[in-house]
CSV table of C-alpha atoms in Angstrom, one decimal:
chain,number,residue,atom,x,y,z
A,29,MET,CA,0.0,0.0,0.0
A,30,THR,CA,1.4,3.4,-0.9
A,31,PHE,CA,1.7,6.1,1.7
A,32,THR,CA,-1.1,8.2,0.4
A,33,ALA,CA,-3.4,5.1,0.1
A,34,GLN,CA,-2.6,4.6,3.8
A,35,LEU,CA,-3.5,8.3,4.5
A,36,ARG,CA,-6.8,7.8,2.7
A,37,GLN,CA,-7.6,4.6,4.5
A,38,GLU,CA,-6.9,6.0,8.0
A,39,SER,CA,-9.0,9.1,7.2
A,40,ASP,CA,-12.1,7.3,5.8
A,41,GLU,CA,-14.2,8.3,8.7
A,42,LEU,CA,-13.4,12.0,8.1
A,43,PHE,CA,-14.2,11.7,4.4
A,44,GLN,CA,-17.5,10.1,5.3
A,45,LYS,CA,-18.3,12.8,7.8
A,46,ILE,CA,-17.6,15.5,5.2
A,47,TYR,CA,-19.9,13.8,2.7
A,48,ASP,CA,-22.7,13.6,5.3
A,49,HIS,CA,-22.5,17.3,6.1
A,50,PRO,CA,-25.8,19.2,5.4
A,51,PHE,CA,-24.1,21.6,2.9
A,52,VAL,CA,-22.6,18.7,0.9
A,53,GLN,CA,-25.9,16.9,1.0
A,54,GLY,CA,-27.5,20.2,-0.1
A,55,ILE,CA,-25.3,20.1,-3.2
A,56,SER,CA,-26.4,16.5,-3.8
A,57,LYS,CA,-30.1,17.3,-3.5
A,58,GLY,CA,-29.8,20.6,-5.2
A,59,LYS,CA,-31.2,22.5,-2.2
A,60,LEU,CA,-29.2,25.2,-0.6
A,61,LYS,CA,-30.1,28.8,0.4
A,62,PRO,CA,-28.7,31.6,-1.7
A,63,GLU,CA,-27.0,33.1,1.3
A,64,GLN,CA,-25.2,29.8,2.0
A,65,LEU,CA,-23.9,29.7,-1.6
A,66,ILE,CA,-22.8,33.3,-1.4
A,67,HIS,CA,-21.0,32.8,1.9
A,68,TYR,CA,-19.2,29.8,0.5
A,69,VAL,CA,-18.1,31.6,-2.7
A,70,GLU,CA,-16.9,34.7,-0.8
A,71,GLN,CA,-14.8,32.6,1.5
A,72,ASP,CA,-13.6,30.0,-1.1
A,73,PHE,CA,-12.5,32.8,-3.4
A,74,GLN,CA,-10.0,33.9,-0.7
A,75,TYR,CA,-9.1,30.4,0.2
A,76,LEU,CA,-8.1,29.6,-3.4
A,77,SER,CA,-5.8,32.7,-3.4
A,78,VAL,CA,-4.0,31.1,-0.5
A,79,PHE,CA,-3.9,27.8,-2.6
A,80,VAL,CA,-2.1,29.8,-5.3
A,81,GLN,CA,0.4,31.0,-2.7
A,82,MET,CA,0.9,27.3,-1.6
A,83,TYR,CA,2.0,26.5,-5.2
A,84,ALA,CA,4.3,29.5,-5.2
A,85,LEU,CA,5.9,28.2,-1.9
A,86,GLY,CA,6.3,24.9,-3.7
A,87,ILE,CA,8.4,26.6,-6.4
A,88,MET,CA,10.6,28.0,-3.6
A,89,LYS,CA,11.0,24.7,-1.9
A,90,THR,CA,12.3,22.8,-4.9
A,91,LYS,CA,15.4,23.0,-7.2
A,92,ASN,CA,13.8,20.6,-9.7
A,93,ARG,CA,12.6,22.4,-12.8
A,94,GLU,CA,10.0,19.7,-13.4
A,95,ASP,CA,8.5,20.4,-10.0
A,96,MET,CA,8.7,24.2,-10.8
A,97,GLU,CA,6.8,23.6,-14.0
A,98,PHE,CA,4.1,21.6,-12.2
A,99,PHE,CA,3.5,24.3,-9.6
A,100,HIS,CA,3.6,27.0,-12.2
A,101,GLN,CA,0.9,25.2,-14.3
A,102,GLN,CA,-1.3,24.7,-11.2
A,103,ILE,CA,-1.2,28.4,-10.3
A,104,GLY,CA,-2.9,29.2,-13.7
A,105,VAL,CA,-5.4,26.4,-13.2
A,106,THR,CA,-6.4,27.6,-9.7
A,107,LEU,CA,-6.6,31.2,-10.8
A,108,HIS,CA,-8.9,30.5,-13.7
A,109,SER,CA,-10.5,27.1,-13.9
A,110,GLU,CA,-12.0,27.0,-10.5
A,111,ALA,CA,-14.1,30.0,-11.2
A,112,HIS,CA,-16.4,27.7,-13.1
A,113,PRO,CA,-17.9,25.9,-10.1
A,114,HIS,CA,-18.1,29.3,-8.3
A,115,GLN,CA,-20.1,30.6,-11.2
A,116,ASN,CA,-22.5,27.7,-10.9
A,117,PHE,CA,-23.2,28.5,-7.2
A,118,CYS,CA,-23.6,32.2,-8.1
A,119,ARG,CA,-26.0,31.5,-10.9
A,120,GLU,CA,-28.2,29.5,-8.5
A,121,ALA,CA,-27.9,32.2,-5.8
A,122,GLY,CA,-28.9,34.9,-8.4
A,123,VAL,CA,-25.8,37.0,-8.0
A,124,ASP,CA,-22.9,38.1,-10.2
A,125,PHE,CA,-19.7,36.2,-9.6
A,126,THR,CA,-17.6,39.3,-10.0
A,127,SER,CA,-19.5,41.0,-7.2
A,128,LEU,CA,-18.2,38.4,-4.7
A,129,GLN,CA,-14.5,38.8,-5.6
A,130,GLN,CA,-14.0,41.8,-3.3
A,131,VAL,CA,-12.0,41.4,-0.2
A,132,LYS,CA,-14.3,40.2,2.5
A,133,SER,CA,-13.9,39.5,6.2
A,134,LEU,CA,-12.7,36.0,6.7
A,135,ALA,CA,-14.9,33.6,8.7
A,136,PRO,CA,-13.1,32.0,11.6
A,137,SER,CA,-13.0,28.5,10.0
A,138,ALA,CA,-11.7,29.8,6.7
A,139,ARG,CA,-9.0,31.8,8.4
A,140,ASN,CA,-8.0,28.8,10.5
A,141,TYR,CA,-7.7,26.6,7.5
A,142,MET,CA,-5.7,29.1,5.5
A,143,ASN,CA,-3.4,29.7,8.4
A,144,HIS,CA,-2.9,25.9,8.9
A,145,MET,CA,-1.9,25.5,5.3
A,146,LEU,CA,0.5,28.5,5.2
A,147,CYS,CA,2.1,27.7,8.5
A,148,THR,CA,2.7,24.0,7.6
A,149,ALA,CA,4.1,24.9,4.2
A,150,GLN,CA,6.3,27.8,5.3
A,151,THR,CA,7.9,25.9,8.3
A,152,GLY,CA,7.9,22.4,6.7
A,153,THR,CA,9.3,20.5,3.8
A,154,LEU,CA,7.9,20.0,0.3
A,155,ALA,CA,6.3,16.8,1.5
A,156,ASP,CA,4.5,18.7,4.3
A,157,LEU,CA,3.2,21.1,1.6
A,158,TYR,CA,1.8,18.2,-0.4
A,159,ALA,CA,0.2,16.6,2.6
A,160,VAL,CA,-1.5,19.7,3.8
A,161,ILE,CA,-3.1,20.6,0.4
A,162,LEU,CA,-4.0,17.1,-0.8
A,163,PRO,CA,-7.3,16.8,1.2
A,164,CYS,CA,-8.8,19.7,-0.7
A,165,PRO,CA,-8.9,18.1,-4.2
A,166,TRP,CA,-9.3,14.6,-2.8
A,167,THR,CA,-12.4,15.3,-0.7
A,168,TYR,CA,-14.0,17.2,-3.5
A,169,ILE,CA,-13.5,14.4,-5.9
A,170,TYR,CA,-14.9,12.0,-3.3
A,171,ILE,CA,-18.0,14.2,-2.9
A,172,ALA,CA,-18.6,14.6,-6.6
A,173,GLU,CA,-18.0,10.9,-7.5
A,174,ARG,CA,-20.4,9.7,-4.7
A,175,ILE,CA,-23.1,12.1,-5.9
A,176,MET,CA,-22.7,10.8,-9.4
A,177,GLU,CA,-22.8,7.2,-8.3
A,178,GLU,CA,-25.7,7.6,-5.9
A,179,ASN,CA,-27.9,10.2,-7.7
A,180,SER,CA,-26.8,10.2,-11.3
A,181,PRO,CA,-27.6,13.9,-11.7
A,182,THR,CA,-28.7,15.2,-15.1
A,183,GLU,CA,-28.1,18.5,-16.7
A,184,ASP,CA,-31.2,20.0,-15.1
A,185,HIS,CA,-29.7,19.5,-11.6
A,186,PRO,CA,-29.0,22.9,-10.1
A,187,PHE,CA,-25.4,22.0,-9.3
A,188,TYR,CA,-24.7,19.8,-12.3
A,189,ASP,CA,-21.7,21.9,-13.4
A,190,TRP,CA,-20.1,21.9,-10.0
A,191,ILE,CA,-20.5,18.2,-9.7
A,192,GLN,CA,-19.1,17.5,-13.2
A,193,PHE,CA,-16.1,19.8,-12.6
A,194,TYR,CA,-14.9,18.0,-9.5
A,195,ALA,CA,-15.8,14.5,-10.9
A,196,GLY,CA,-13.9,15.3,-14.1
A,197,ASP,CA,-10.7,13.8,-15.4
A,198,ASP,CA,-8.6,17.0,-15.1
A,199,PHE,CA,-9.2,17.3,-11.3
A,200,LYS,CA,-8.6,13.5,-10.9
A,201,THR,CA,-5.3,13.9,-12.8
A,202,LEU,CA,-4.2,16.7,-10.4
A,203,ASN,CA,-5.1,14.6,-7.4
A,204,GLN,CA,-3.1,11.6,-8.7
A,205,GLU,CA,-0.1,13.9,-9.5
A,206,LEU,CA,-0.1,15.3,-5.9
A,207,ARG,CA,-0.4,11.7,-4.5
A,208,SER,CA,2.5,10.4,-6.7
A,209,ARG,CA,4.7,13.3,-5.7
A,210,LEU,CA,4.0,12.8,-2.0
A,211,ASP,CA,4.4,9.0,-2.3
A,212,HIS,CA,7.8,9.5,-3.9
A,213,LEU,CA,9.1,11.7,-1.2
A,214,ALA,CA,7.6,9.5,1.6
A,215,LYS,CA,9.7,6.5,0.5
A,216,SER,CA,12.9,8.0,1.9
A,217,MET,CA,11.3,9.4,5.1
A,218,THR,CA,11.3,8.0,8.6
A,219,SER,CA,8.2,6.7,10.5
A,220,SER,CA,8.2,9.8,12.7
A,221,GLU,CA,8.2,12.0,9.6
A,222,HIS,CA,5.3,10.0,8.2
A,223,GLU,CA,3.4,10.7,11.4
A,224,LYS,CA,3.9,14.4,11.0
A,225,LEU,CA,2.6,14.2,7.4
A,226,LYS,CA,-0.4,12.2,8.6
A,227,GLU,CA,-1.2,14.9,11.2
A,228,ALA,CA,-1.1,17.6,8.6
A,229,PHE,CA,-3.3,15.6,6.2
A,230,GLN,CA,-5.9,14.8,8.8
A,231,LEU,CA,-6.0,18.3,10.2
A,232,SER,CA,-6.7,19.5,6.7
A,233,CYS,CA,-9.6,17.0,6.4
A,234,ILE,CA,-11.0,18.4,9.7
A,235,HIS,CA,-10.6,22.0,8.3
A,236,GLU,CA,-12.5,20.8,5.1
A,237,PHE,CA,-15.4,19.7,7.3
A,238,ASN,CA,-15.3,23.0,9.2
A,239,PHE,CA,-15.2,25.0,6.0
A,240,TRP,CA,-18.5,23.3,4.8
A,241,ASN,CA,-20.0,24.0,8.2
A,242,MET,CA,-18.9,27.6,8.0
A,243,ALA,CA,-20.7,28.1,4.8
A,244,TYR,CA,-23.9,26.2,6.0
A,245,THR,CA,-24.1,28.2,9.2
A,246,LEU,CA,-23.0,31.5,7.7
A,247,GLU,CA,-20.3,31.6,10.3
A,248,SER,CA,-18.6,34.9,11.1
A,249,TYR,CA,-16.9,36.6,14.0
A,250,SER,CA,-19.6,37.7,16.5
A,251,PHE,CA,-17.4,40.1,18.5
A,252,GLY,CA,-19.5,39.4,21.6
A,253,LYS,CA,-22.9,39.7,20.0
């Protein structure tokens, strides 16, 4: 069993918990409130900006030009392609996507997730960076594939474009590439280093759950209210 396969096996309960979350089930059933979709897009737009920074950190952490090219390509993909599922949510919420691209106050769970990624990547190794970002694409693929398997949504489903995007081959290819790169690095690492990677991976899974919950509950800083 590869190292990332082991990560996935040991995190199965977390993946299931994410899939069972009411927001994710709302995607599956095509029933979410406009304000929930808007809150998600506003926060995820900022989260993806940090994901771009993670790829930039990856360039700084490697001397291998092949790795540099990989990270460079993913910066462009993240900046442009992931606007497509955002636009699907905005269309169903009845708002213009460009109106949600302004700098907004970060919700606590979004801020915590972004800080977790940046801190892990800035203070850790290239393997740490891969481990901390891998749950994002992997859980989204898991969500989309399960929705496709269990519901077989058609084009009239409100979130059909979102589901198709994350169940698509391009996103799966990215996930497999991240896995392969982490598996390669993990082969020469110690068991204690593996445990550190597992912690980073599982914490990101927990943050993924909290991010969905943040969107569903319209989480924000209350400042004592």
